[in-house]
mmCIF file of C-alpha atoms in Angstrom:
data_model
loop_
_atom_site.group_PDB
_atom_site.id
_atom_site.type_symbol
_atom_site.label_atom_id
_atom_site.label_comp_id
_atom_site.label_asym_id
_atom_site.label_seq_id
_atom_site.Cartn_x
_atom_site.Cartn_y
_atom_site.Cartn_z
ATOM 1 C CA ASN A 1 108.540 91.778 125.346
ATOM 2 C CA ALA A 2 105.989 94.427 124.436
ATOM 3 C CA GLY A 3 105.802 93.285 120.796
ATOM 4 C CA VAL A 4 104.607 95.972 118.393
ATOM 5 C CA THR A 5 103.537 99.228 120.016
ATOM 6 C CA GLN A 6 101.566 101.907 118.190
ATOM 7 C CA THR A 7 100.846 105.425 119.360
ATOM 8 C CA PRO A 8 98.506 107.198 119.494
ATOM 9 C CA LYS A 9 95.528 104.819 119.608
ATOM 10 C CA PHE A 10 93.119 107.582 118.606
ATOM 11 C CA GLN A 11 93.657 110.895 116.832
ATOM 12 C CA VAL A 12 91.431 113.541 115.300
ATOM 13 C CA LEU A 13 92.949 115.925 112.782
ATOM 14 C CA LYS A 14 91.710 118.798 110.693
ATOM 15 C CA THR A 15 92.251 118.773 106.942
ATOM 16 C CA GLY A 16 95.744 120.006 106.131
ATOM 17 C CA GLN A 17 97.284 119.222 109.503
ATOM 18 C CA SER A 18 100.306 116.989 109.760
ATOM 19 C CA MET A 19 101.037 114.225 112.200
ATOM 20 C CA THR A 20 103.140 111.146 112.763
ATOM 21 C CA LEU A 21 101.924 107.721 113.776
ATOM 22 C CA GLN A 22 104.570 105.971 115.817
ATOM 23 C CA CYS A 23 105.429 102.289 115.636
ATOM 24 C CA ALA A 24 108.052 100.503 117.708
ATOM 25 C CA GLN A 25 108.953 96.839 118.036
ATOM 26 C CA ASP A 26 111.296 95.174 120.502
ATOM 27 C CA MET A 27 111.749 91.855 118.691
ATOM 28 C CA ASN A 28 114.705 92.904 116.522
ATOM 29 C CA HIS A 29 112.675 92.323 113.365
ATOM 30 C CA GLU A 30 114.157 93.603 110.139
ATOM 31 C CA TYR A 31 110.854 93.830 108.286
ATOM 32 C CA MET A 32 108.257 96.431 109.297
ATOM 33 C CA SER A 33 105.203 97.674 107.475
ATOM 34 C CA TRP A 34 102.174 99.943 107.662
ATOM 35 C CA TYR A 35 98.647 99.008 106.584
ATOM 36 C CA ARG A 36 95.410 100.919 106.516
ATOM 37 C CA GLN A 37 91.999 99.370 106.923
ATOM 38 C CA ASP A 38 88.789 101.055 105.869
ATOM 39 C CA PRO A 39 85.317 99.898 106.957
ATOM 40 C CA GLY A 40 84.369 96.556 105.450
ATOM 41 C CA MET A 41 87.671 96.195 103.650
ATOM 42 C CA GLY A 42 90.814 94.215 104.126
ATOM 43 C CA LEU A 43 94.227 95.631 104.909
ATOM 44 C CA ARG A 44 96.037 97.635 102.271
ATOM 45 C CA LEU A 45 99.801 97.996 102.396
ATOM 46 C CA ILE A 46 101.048 101.601 102.541
ATOM 47 C CA HIS A 47 104.818 101.337 102.974
ATOM 48 C CA TYR A 48 107.232 98.730 104.178
ATOM 49 C CA SER A 49 110.856 98.451 105.213
ATOM 50 C CA VAL A 50 113.278 95.546 105.085
ATOM 51 C CA GLY A 51 115.834 97.122 107.397
ATOM 52 C CA ALA A 52 117.221 100.371 108.750
ATOM 53 C CA GLY A 53 117.671 102.892 105.953
ATOM 54 C CA ILE A 54 115.564 100.909 103.457
ATOM 55 C CA THR A 55 111.931 101.648 102.663
ATOM 56 C CA ASP A 56 109.634 100.937 99.737
ATOM 57 C CA GLN A 57 106.106 101.667 98.600
ATOM 58 C CA GLY A 58 103.172 99.356 99.025
ATOM 59 C CA GLU A 59 99.768 99.433 97.360
ATOM 60 C CA VAL A 60 98.561 102.852 98.556
ATOM 61 C CA PRO A 61 101.608 105.047 99.352
ATOM 62 C CA ASN A 62 100.315 108.450 98.203
ATOM 63 C CA GLY A 63 99.978 111.001 100.997
ATOM 64 C CA TYR A 64 102.264 109.121 103.368
ATOM 65 C CA ASN A 65 105.968 109.261 104.126
ATOM 66 C CA VAL A 66 108.100 106.844 106.095
ATOM 67 C CA SER A 67 111.664 106.546 107.281
ATOM 68 C CA ARG A 68 113.597 103.838 109.089
ATOM 69 C CA SER A 69 116.532 105.238 111.009
ATOM 70 C CA THR A 70 116.637 102.388 113.551
ATOM 71 C CA THR A 71 115.622 98.737 113.546
ATOM 72 C CA GLU A 72 113.077 99.365 116.297
ATOM 73 C CA ASP A 73 111.101 102.316 114.913
ATOM 74 C CA PHE A 74 109.079 102.869 111.744
ATOM 75 C CA PRO A 75 107.040 106.102 111.908
ATOM 76 C CA LEU A 76 104.342 106.956 109.371
ATOM 77 C CA ARG A 77 103.953 110.625 108.502
ATOM 78 C CA LEU A 78 100.943 112.399 107.072
ATOM 79 C CA LEU A 79 102.214 115.733 105.773
ATOM 80 C CA SER A 80 98.832 117.260 104.905
ATOM 81 C CA ALA A 81 95.952 115.158 106.163
ATOM 82 C CA ALA A 82 92.877 114.647 103.984
ATOM 83 C CA PRO A 83 89.451 113.174 104.884
ATOM 84 C CA SER A 84 90.264 110.219 102.612
ATOM 85 C CA GLN A 85 92.962 109.264 105.098
ATOM 86 C CA THR A 86 90.396 108.604 107.806
ATOM 87 C CA SER A 87 91.101 104.982 108.611
ATOM 88 C CA VAL A 88 92.509 102.514 111.089
ATOM 89 C CA TYR A 89 96.248 102.093 110.701
ATOM 90 C CA PHE A 90 98.122 98.954 111.642
ATOM 91 C CA CYS A 91 101.850 98.533 111.995
ATOM 92 C CA ALA A 92 103.363 95.076 111.637
ATOM 93 C CA SER A 93 106.787 93.533 111.924
ATOM 94 C CA ARG A 94 107.998 90.164 110.781
ATOM 95 C CA ASP A 95 110.425 87.553 111.861
ATOM 96 C CA SER A 96 112.652 86.671 108.903
ATOM 97 C CA GLY A 97 113.194 83.183 110.256
ATOM 98 C CA ASP A 98 111.417 79.952 109.431
ATOM 99 C CA THR A 99 107.846 81.029 110.145
ATOM 100 C CA GLY A 100 107.922 84.567 108.810
ATOM 101 C CA GLU A 101 104.968 85.324 111.063
ATOM 102 C CA LEU A 102 103.673 88.907 111.016
ATOM 103 C CA PHE A 103 103.127 90.562 114.409
ATOM 104 C CA PHE A 104 100.618 93.410 114.449
ATOM 105 C CA GLY A 105 100.127 96.363 116.717
ATOM 106 C CA GLU A 106 96.721 97.207 118.190
ATOM 107 C CA GLY A 107 95.990 99.848 115.595
ATOM 108 C CA SER A 108 95.656 103.638 115.477
ATOM 109 C CA ARG A 109 92.264 105.075 114.626
ATOM 110 C CA LEU A 110 92.612 108.351 112.709
ATOM 111 C CA THR A 111 89.785 110.714 111.847
ATOM 112 C CA VAL A 112 90.386 113.647 109.514
ATOM 113 C CA LEU A 113 87.671 116.297 109.567
ATOM 114 C CA ASP B 1 103.027 87.460 95.680
ATOM 115 C CA ALA B 2 100.460 85.150 94.128
ATOM 116 C CA LYS B 3 96.863 86.281 94.212
ATOM 117 C CA THR B 4 94.341 84.462 96.393
ATOM 118 C CA THR B 5 90.567 84.321 96.207
ATOM 119 C CA GLN B 6 88.272 83.580 99.141
ATOM 120 C CA PRO B 7 84.499 83.644 99.587
ATOM 121 C CA PRO B 8 83.477 86.960 101.164
ATOM 122 C CA SER B 9 81.462 85.377 103.973
ATOM 123 C CA MET B 10 80.550 82.076 105.592
ATOM 124 C CA ASP B 11 78.428 80.851 108.476
ATOM 125 C CA CYS B 12 79.181 77.951 110.778
ATOM 126 C CA ALA B 13 77.198 76.417 113.633
ATOM 127 C CA GLU B 14 78.872 76.523 117.010
ATOM 128 C CA GLY B 15 80.646 73.252 117.786
ATOM 129 C CA ARG B 16 80.853 72.212 114.152
ATOM 130 C CA ALA B 17 83.947 72.300 111.978
ATOM 131 C CA ALA B 18 84.494 75.480 109.986
ATOM 132 C CA ASN B 19 86.100 74.849 106.592
ATOM 133 C CA LEU B 20 87.411 78.010 104.956
ATOM 134 C CA PRO B 21 88.558 77.620 101.337
ATOM 135 C CA CYS B 22 91.219 79.574 99.482
ATOM 136 C CA ASN B 23 92.211 79.441 95.829
ATOM 137 C CA HIS B 24 95.779 80.295 94.826
ATOM 138 C CA SER B 25 96.059 78.885 91.318
ATOM 139 C CA THR B 26 99.185 80.910 90.404
ATOM 140 C CA ILE B 27 101.223 79.951 93.456
ATOM 141 C CA SER B 28 104.925 79.437 92.826
ATOM 142 C CA GLY B 29 106.891 76.428 93.960
ATOM 143 C CA ASN B 30 108.627 78.286 96.778
ATOM 144 C CA GLU B 31 105.574 80.126 98.099
ATOM 145 C CA TYR B 32 103.935 79.180 101.364
ATOM 146 C CA VAL B 33 100.276 79.478 102.252
ATOM 147 C CA TYR B 34 99.622 81.578 105.368
ATOM 148 C CA TRP B 35 96.427 82.153 107.290
ATOM 149 C CA TYR B 36 95.665 85.048 109.608
ATOM 150 C CA ARG B 37 92.505 86.133 111.347
ATOM 151 C CA GLN B 38 91.250 89.475 112.582
ATOM 152 C CA ILE B 39 88.781 89.556 115.432
ATOM 153 C CA HIS B 40 86.623 92.666 115.449
ATOM 154 C CA SER B 41 88.945 95.664 115.121
ATOM 155 C CA GLN B 42 92.055 94.098 116.596
ATOM 156 C CA GLY B 43 95.300 93.590 114.676
ATOM 157 C CA PRO B 44 95.401 90.372 112.617
ATOM 158 C CA GLN B 45 96.746 87.260 114.294
ATOM 159 C CA TYR B 46 98.815 84.510 112.700
ATOM 160 C CA ILE B 47 97.122 81.102 112.633
ATOM 161 C CA ILE B 48 99.143 78.646 110.581
ATOM 162 C CA HIS B 49 101.199 78.224 107.428
ATOM 163 C CA GLY B 50 102.335 75.420 105.147
ATOM 164 C CA LEU B 51 104.170 74.626 101.934
ATOM 165 C CA LYS B 52 103.062 71.227 100.622
ATOM 166 C CA ASN B 53 102.103 69.016 103.517
ATOM 167 C CA ASN B 54 99.056 69.358 105.684
ATOM 168 C CA GLU B 55 99.746 71.159 108.936
ATOM 169 C CA THR B 56 98.069 71.195 112.330
ATOM 170 C CA ASN B 57 98.586 73.276 115.425
ATOM 171 C CA GLU B 58 96.591 74.107 118.528
ATOM 172 C CA MET B 59 94.412 76.561 116.624
ATOM 173 C CA ALA B 60 93.643 74.931 113.300
ATOM 174 C CA SER B 61 94.524 72.524 110.513
ATOM 175 C CA LEU B 62 95.648 73.467 107.030
ATOM 176 C CA ILE B 63 94.928 71.168 104.117
ATOM 177 C CA ILE B 64 96.774 71.942 100.859
ATOM 178 C CA THR B 65 95.809 70.157 97.661
ATOM 179 C CA GLU B 66 98.428 68.089 95.885
ATOM 180 C CA ASP B 67 98.675 70.576 93.006
ATOM 181 C CA ARG B 68 98.911 73.378 95.623
ATOM 182 C CA LYS B 69 96.344 75.464 93.773
ATOM 183 C CA SER B 70 93.977 75.601 96.712
ATOM 184 C CA SER B 71 93.863 75.081 100.450
ATOM 185 C CA THR B 72 91.380 74.825 103.291
ATOM 186 C CA LEU B 73 91.688 76.114 106.821
ATOM 187 C CA ILE B 74 89.808 73.945 109.286
ATOM 188 C CA LEU B 75 88.686 75.077 112.715
ATOM 189 C CA PRO B 76 87.660 71.706 114.156
ATOM 190 C CA HIS B 77 85.132 72.851 116.766
ATOM 191 C CA ALA B 78 84.145 76.425 116.061
ATOM 192 C CA THR B 79 83.219 78.652 118.987
ATOM 193 C CA LEU B 80 81.636 82.091 119.078
ATOM 194 C CA ARG B 81 85.108 83.522 119.679
ATOM 195 C CA ASP B 82 86.150 82.256 116.235
ATOM 196 C CA THR B 83 83.880 84.830 114.593
ATOM 197 C CA ALA B 84 86.395 86.902 112.643
ATOM 198 C CA VAL B 85 87.731 87.775 109.210
ATOM 199 C CA TYR B 86 90.132 85.124 107.928
ATOM 200 C CA TYR B 87 92.853 86.020 105.452
ATOM 201 C CA CYS B 88 94.675 83.599 103.182
ATOM 202 C CA ILE B 89 98.019 84.814 101.851
ATOM 203 C CA VAL B 90 100.733 83.210 99.777
ATOM 204 C CA ARG B 91 104.325 84.326 100.055
ATOM 205 C CA VAL B 92 107.884 83.172 100.347
ATOM 206 C CA ALA B 93 108.401 82.345 104.018
ATOM 207 C CA VAL B 94 112.022 82.995 104.735
ATOM 208 C CA ALA B 95 112.815 85.899 102.441
ATOM 209 C CA SER B 96 113.032 89.265 104.089
ATOM 210 C CA TYR B 97 112.317 91.330 101.033
ATOM 211 C CA ASP B 98 108.825 90.403 99.911
ATOM 212 C CA LYS B 99 105.924 92.668 100.761
ATOM 213 C CA VAL B 100 102.895 91.034 102.314
ATOM 214 C CA ILE B 101 99.604 91.793 100.585
ATOM 215 C CA PHE B 102 96.262 90.984 102.201
ATOM 216 C CA GLY B 103 93.085 90.392 100.238
ATOM 217 C CA PRO B 104 89.570 91.107 101.551
ATOM 218 C CA GLY B 105 89.389 87.750 103.377
ATOM 219 C CA THR B 106 86.402 85.676 104.478
ATOM 220 C CA SER B 107 84.125 86.927 107.226
ATOM 221 C CA LEU B 108 83.220 83.882 109.321
ATOM 222 C CA SER B 109 80.176 84.071 111.557
ATOM 223 C CA VAL B 110 79.813 81.323 114.158
ATOM 224 C CA ILE B 111 76.150 80.954 115.019
ATOM 225 C CA PRO B 112 74.910 79.640 118.388
#
């Protein structure tokens, strides 16, 4: 199993550009989520999904859109990138069984100029 | 999810036990305590979780007080590779519909 795969690992955007961060998991997890992490800070939840067709907002959803058309994929869209969105983004999925352990991707480092 | 508080940073001598505290005074009866760690800029990694009883696995031990208002993660023989940020989270384990919120965590430095 590949686990949680994020692409791209690095991206540089100009202010106002749009892009999509991809996240895919091959563990058949219902729960998927996106976090951002800024220097010296913990992870902040952006959006999450509890299954295909169901998404909800986290702590810092503004400026981001998500959709969940399949169990495997949970893309994060920036419609008009801003410098404040410069961050490292982590995707995570969770087993809804006994442990409920979160599995994280390796992260996507985004710089908005 | 119940709120947790952790010290922002701690030091530990290599080879000694690292004891990382976490307060969760508003924890509900069905909420578990989870610990994760994040080494450098990697994605966080699950360490251990528990409900009431103390738990131990190959990575660490988790001690939960009887009133469940606080817990301690113990790394029995800390190594330099244990230098990381450690996050304590409380949440319902088996439900699929709760969002998982991370706090700022504790930055542990293991010193040679």
